[in-house]
PDB file of C-alpha atoms in Angstrom:
ATOM      1  CA  GLN E   1      40.436  -3.488 -73.312  1.00 92.00           C
ATOM      2  CA  VAL E   2      40.543  -7.312 -73.770  1.00 95.00           C
ATOM      3  CA  GLN E   3      40.877  -8.915 -70.060  1.00 97.00           C
ATOM      4  CA  LEU E   4      41.469 -12.601 -69.222  1.00 98.00           C
ATOM      5  CA  VAL E   5      41.506 -13.621 -65.455  1.00 98.00           C
ATOM      6  CA  GLU E   6      42.384 -17.100 -64.448  1.00 97.00           C
ATOM      7  CA  SER E   7      41.477 -19.034 -60.842  1.00 97.00           C
ATOM      8  CA  GLY E   8      41.627 -21.678 -59.151  1.00 97.00           C
ATOM      9  CA  GLY E   9      44.643 -23.118 -59.458  1.00 97.00           C
ATOM     10  CA  GLY E  10      46.703 -24.190 -56.093  1.00 97.00           C
ATOM     11  CA  LEU E  11      48.523 -26.958 -54.717  1.00 98.00           C
ATOM     12  CA  VAL E  12      47.059 -30.781 -55.054  1.00 98.00           C
ATOM     13  CA  GLN E  13      47.958 -34.468 -54.340  1.00 98.00           C
ATOM     14  CA  PRO E  14      48.647 -36.811 -57.499  1.00 98.00           C
ATOM     15  CA  GLY E  15      45.210 -38.168 -58.364  1.00 98.00           C
ATOM     16  CA  GLY E  16      43.376 -35.186 -56.858  1.00 98.00           C
ATOM     17  CA  SER E  17      41.500 -32.511 -59.170  1.00 98.00           C
ATOM     18  CA  LEU E  18      41.086 -28.922 -59.902  1.00 98.00           C
ATOM     19  CA  ARG E  19      38.981 -26.729 -61.537  1.00 98.00           C
ATOM     20  CA  LEU E  20      40.445 -23.801 -63.418  1.00 98.00           C
ATOM     21  CA  SER E  21      38.195 -20.602 -64.488  1.00 98.00           C
ATOM     22  CA  CYS E  22      39.015 -17.854 -66.664  1.00 98.00           C
ATOM     23  CA  ALA E  23      36.715 -14.915 -66.901  1.00 98.00           C
ATOM     24  CA  ALA E  24      36.995 -12.777 -69.968  1.00 98.00           C
ATOM     25  CA  SER E  25      35.985  -9.281 -70.957  1.00 97.00           C
ATOM     26  CA  GLY E  26      36.327  -6.412 -73.569  1.00 96.00           C
ATOM     27  CA  PHE E  27      35.064  -8.215 -76.650  1.00 96.00           C
ATOM     28  CA  THR E  28      32.544 -10.790 -77.430  1.00 96.00           C
ATOM     29  CA  PHE E  29      33.357 -13.835 -75.469  1.00 96.00           C
ATOM     30  CA  SER E  30      30.830 -16.067 -77.426  1.00 96.00           C
ATOM     31  CA  SER E  31      32.189 -15.471 -80.905  1.00 96.00           C
ATOM     32  CA  TYR E  32      35.612 -16.541 -80.290  1.00 96.00           C
ATOM     33  CA  ALA E  33      37.408 -20.022 -79.624  1.00 97.00           C
ATOM     34  CA  MET E  34      39.147 -19.932 -76.478  1.00 98.00           C
ATOM     35  CA  ARG E  35      42.016 -21.477 -75.143  1.00 98.00           C
ATOM     36  CA  TRP E  36      44.187 -22.975 -71.895  1.00 98.00           C
ATOM     37  CA  TYR E  37      47.698 -23.395 -72.145  1.00 98.00           C
ATOM     38  CA  ARG E  38      50.653 -24.026 -69.931  1.00 98.00           C
ATOM     39  CA  GLN E  39      53.671 -23.324 -69.242  1.00 98.00           C
ATOM     40  CA  ALA E  40      56.332 -25.554 -66.871  1.00 95.00           C
ATOM     41  CA  PRO E  41      59.831 -24.048 -65.293  1.00 90.00           C
ATOM     42  CA  GLY E  42      62.205 -24.757 -68.192  1.00 93.00           C
ATOM     43  CA  LYS E  43      60.041 -25.489 -70.546  1.00 95.00           C
ATOM     44  CA  GLU E  44      57.912 -23.915 -73.543  1.00 96.00           C
ATOM     45  CA  ARG E  45      54.289 -22.836 -73.691  1.00 96.00           C
ATOM     46  CA  GLU E  46      52.239 -25.538 -74.375  1.00 97.00           C
ATOM     47  CA  LEU E  47      48.672 -25.681 -75.712  1.00 98.00           C
ATOM     48  CA  VAL E  48      46.236 -28.267 -73.305  1.00 98.00           C
ATOM     49  CA  ALA E  49      43.101 -27.472 -74.943  1.00 98.00           C
ATOM     50  CA  THR E  50      40.788 -25.979 -76.954  1.00 98.00           C
ATOM     51  CA  ILE E  51      36.807 -24.999 -77.374  1.00 98.00           C
ATOM     52  CA  THR E  52      35.314 -23.581 -79.994  1.00 96.00           C
ATOM     53  CA  SER E  53      33.315 -20.309 -79.809  1.00 93.00           C
ATOM     54  CA  ALA E  54      29.812 -22.145 -79.387  1.00 91.00           C
ATOM     55  CA  GLY E  55      31.361 -25.087 -77.485  1.00 86.00           C
ATOM     56  CA  GLY E  56      30.105 -27.671 -79.999  1.00 88.00           C
ATOM     57  CA  SER E  57      34.204 -29.004 -80.435  1.00 95.00           C
ATOM     58  CA  THR E  58      36.755 -29.411 -78.125  1.00 97.00           C
ATOM     59  CA  THR E  59      40.342 -30.881 -78.640  1.00 98.00           C
ATOM     60  CA  TYR E  60      43.243 -31.545 -76.120  1.00 98.00           C
ATOM     61  CA  ALA E  61      47.229 -32.321 -76.277  1.00 98.00           C
ATOM     62  CA  ASP E  62      47.839 -36.069 -75.831  1.00 97.00           C
ATOM     63  CA  SER E  63      49.597 -35.335 -72.152  1.00 96.00           C
ATOM     64  CA  VAL E  64      45.904 -34.287 -70.865  1.00 98.00           C
ATOM     65  CA  LYS E  65      43.340 -36.091 -73.131  1.00 98.00           C
ATOM     66  CA  GLY E  66      40.556 -38.240 -71.109  1.00 97.00           C
ATOM     67  CA  ARG E  67      41.905 -36.354 -67.643  1.00 98.00           C
ATOM     68  CA  PHE E  68      41.137 -32.738 -68.729  1.00 98.00           C
ATOM     69  CA  THR E  69      38.102 -31.210 -69.846  1.00 98.00           C
ATOM     70  CA  ILE E  70      37.530 -27.727 -71.255  1.00 98.00           C
ATOM     71  CA  SER E  71      34.256 -26.174 -71.225  1.00 98.00           C
ATOM     72  CA  ARG E  72      32.774 -22.580 -71.470  1.00 98.00           C
ATOM     73  CA  ASP E  73      29.719 -20.039 -70.374  1.00 97.00           C
ATOM     74  CA  ASN E  74      28.878 -17.776 -72.694  1.00 97.00           C
ATOM     75  CA  ALA E  75      26.283 -16.299 -70.478  1.00 97.00           C
ATOM     76  CA  LYS E  76      29.016 -15.555 -67.934  1.00 98.00           C
ATOM     77  CA  ASN E  77      31.767 -14.728 -70.058  1.00 98.00           C
ATOM     78  CA  THR E  78      34.390 -17.852 -68.648  1.00 98.00           C
ATOM     79  CA  VAL E  79      35.544 -20.623 -69.588  1.00 98.00           C
ATOM     80  CA  TYR E  80      36.847 -23.599 -67.649  1.00 98.00           C
ATOM     81  CA  LEU E  81      39.262 -26.124 -67.523  1.00 98.00           C
ATOM     82  CA  GLN E  82      38.294 -29.623 -65.165  1.00 98.00           C
ATOM     83  CA  MET E  83      41.606 -31.662 -64.228  1.00 98.00           C
ATOM     84  CA  ASN E  84      41.161 -34.783 -63.096  1.00 98.00           C
ATOM     85  CA  SER E  85      43.788 -37.668 -62.156  1.00 98.00           C
ATOM     86  CA  LEU E  86      46.368 -35.066 -61.945  1.00 98.00           C
ATOM     87  CA  LYS E  87      50.097 -36.039 -62.290  1.00 97.00           C
ATOM     88  CA  PRO E  88      53.389 -34.297 -60.848  1.00 96.00           C
ATOM     89  CA  GLU E  89      54.108 -33.780 -64.721  1.00 96.00           C
ATOM     90  CA  ASP E  90      50.951 -31.362 -64.763  1.00 97.00           C
ATOM     91  CA  THR E  91      52.913 -29.145 -62.758  1.00 97.00           C
ATOM     92  CA  ALA E  92      53.050 -25.304 -64.447  1.00 98.00           C
ATOM     93  CA  LEU E  93      51.778 -21.952 -64.744  1.00 98.00           C
ATOM     94  CA  TYR E  94      48.077 -22.398 -66.423  1.00 98.00           C
ATOM     95  CA  TYR E  95      46.690 -19.784 -68.957  1.00 97.00           C
ATOM     96  CA  CYS E  96      43.853 -18.452 -70.663  1.00 97.00           C
ATOM     97  CA  ASN E  97      44.068 -17.271 -73.964  1.00 97.00           C
ATOM     98  CA  ALA E  98      42.016 -15.317 -77.042  1.00 96.00           C
ATOM     99  CA  TYR E  99      43.000 -14.970 -80.046  1.00 94.00           C
ATOM    100  CA  LEU E 100      41.148 -11.854 -81.688  1.00 91.00           C
ATOM    101  CA  TYR E 101      43.553 -10.283 -83.759  1.00 89.00           C
ATOM    102  CA  ARG E 102      46.675 -10.926 -81.655  1.00 93.00           C
ATOM    103  CA  ASN E 103      46.901 -13.480 -78.811  1.00 94.00           C
ATOM    104  CA  TYR E 104      45.645 -12.439 -75.508  1.00 96.00           C
ATOM    105  CA  TRP E 105      46.558 -13.635 -72.431  1.00 96.00           C
ATOM    106  CA  GLY E 106      46.076 -14.054 -68.584  1.00 94.00           C
ATOM    107  CA  GLN E 107      48.302 -13.568 -65.990  1.00 96.00           C
ATOM    108  CA  GLY E 108      48.213 -17.215 -65.127  1.00 96.00           C
ATOM    109  CA  THR E 109      47.655 -19.333 -62.246  1.00 98.00           C
ATOM    110  CA  GLN E 110      49.784 -21.779 -60.747  1.00 98.00           C
ATOM    111  CA  VAL E 111      48.915 -25.464 -60.603  1.00 98.00           C
ATOM    112  CA  THR E 112      51.258 -27.637 -58.709  1.00 98.00           C
ATOM    113  CA  VAL E 113      50.739 -31.739 -58.184  1.00 97.00           C
ATOM    114  CA  SER E 114      52.814 -33.082 -55.153  1.00 96.00           C
ATOM    115  CA  SER E 115      52.327 -34.863 -52.346  1.00 94.00           C
TER     116      SER E 115
END
């Protein structure tokens, strides 16, 4: 079965960095685009970044452009989100997503940006 397991979240000060990882299994990872979403308390889930199956193309939400970088290692079935220059408004639960014939989600990893 499809499984997505996120890791790497934590508490970081404003201006700091974190690297999130999402380990995928149960499907042909290299054939599918992957996405990172986030959801802050009281807000709707927001698409943060997308990477195509081979990693040749990426897109970002305007709010993270220039600060976040999505990447993938198809040999390790893992997608990453490098987050730099973090702001308090980046605080959220971050989810990995794969759309096969329906959406699949991981359990999420909490990112808290606070001094």
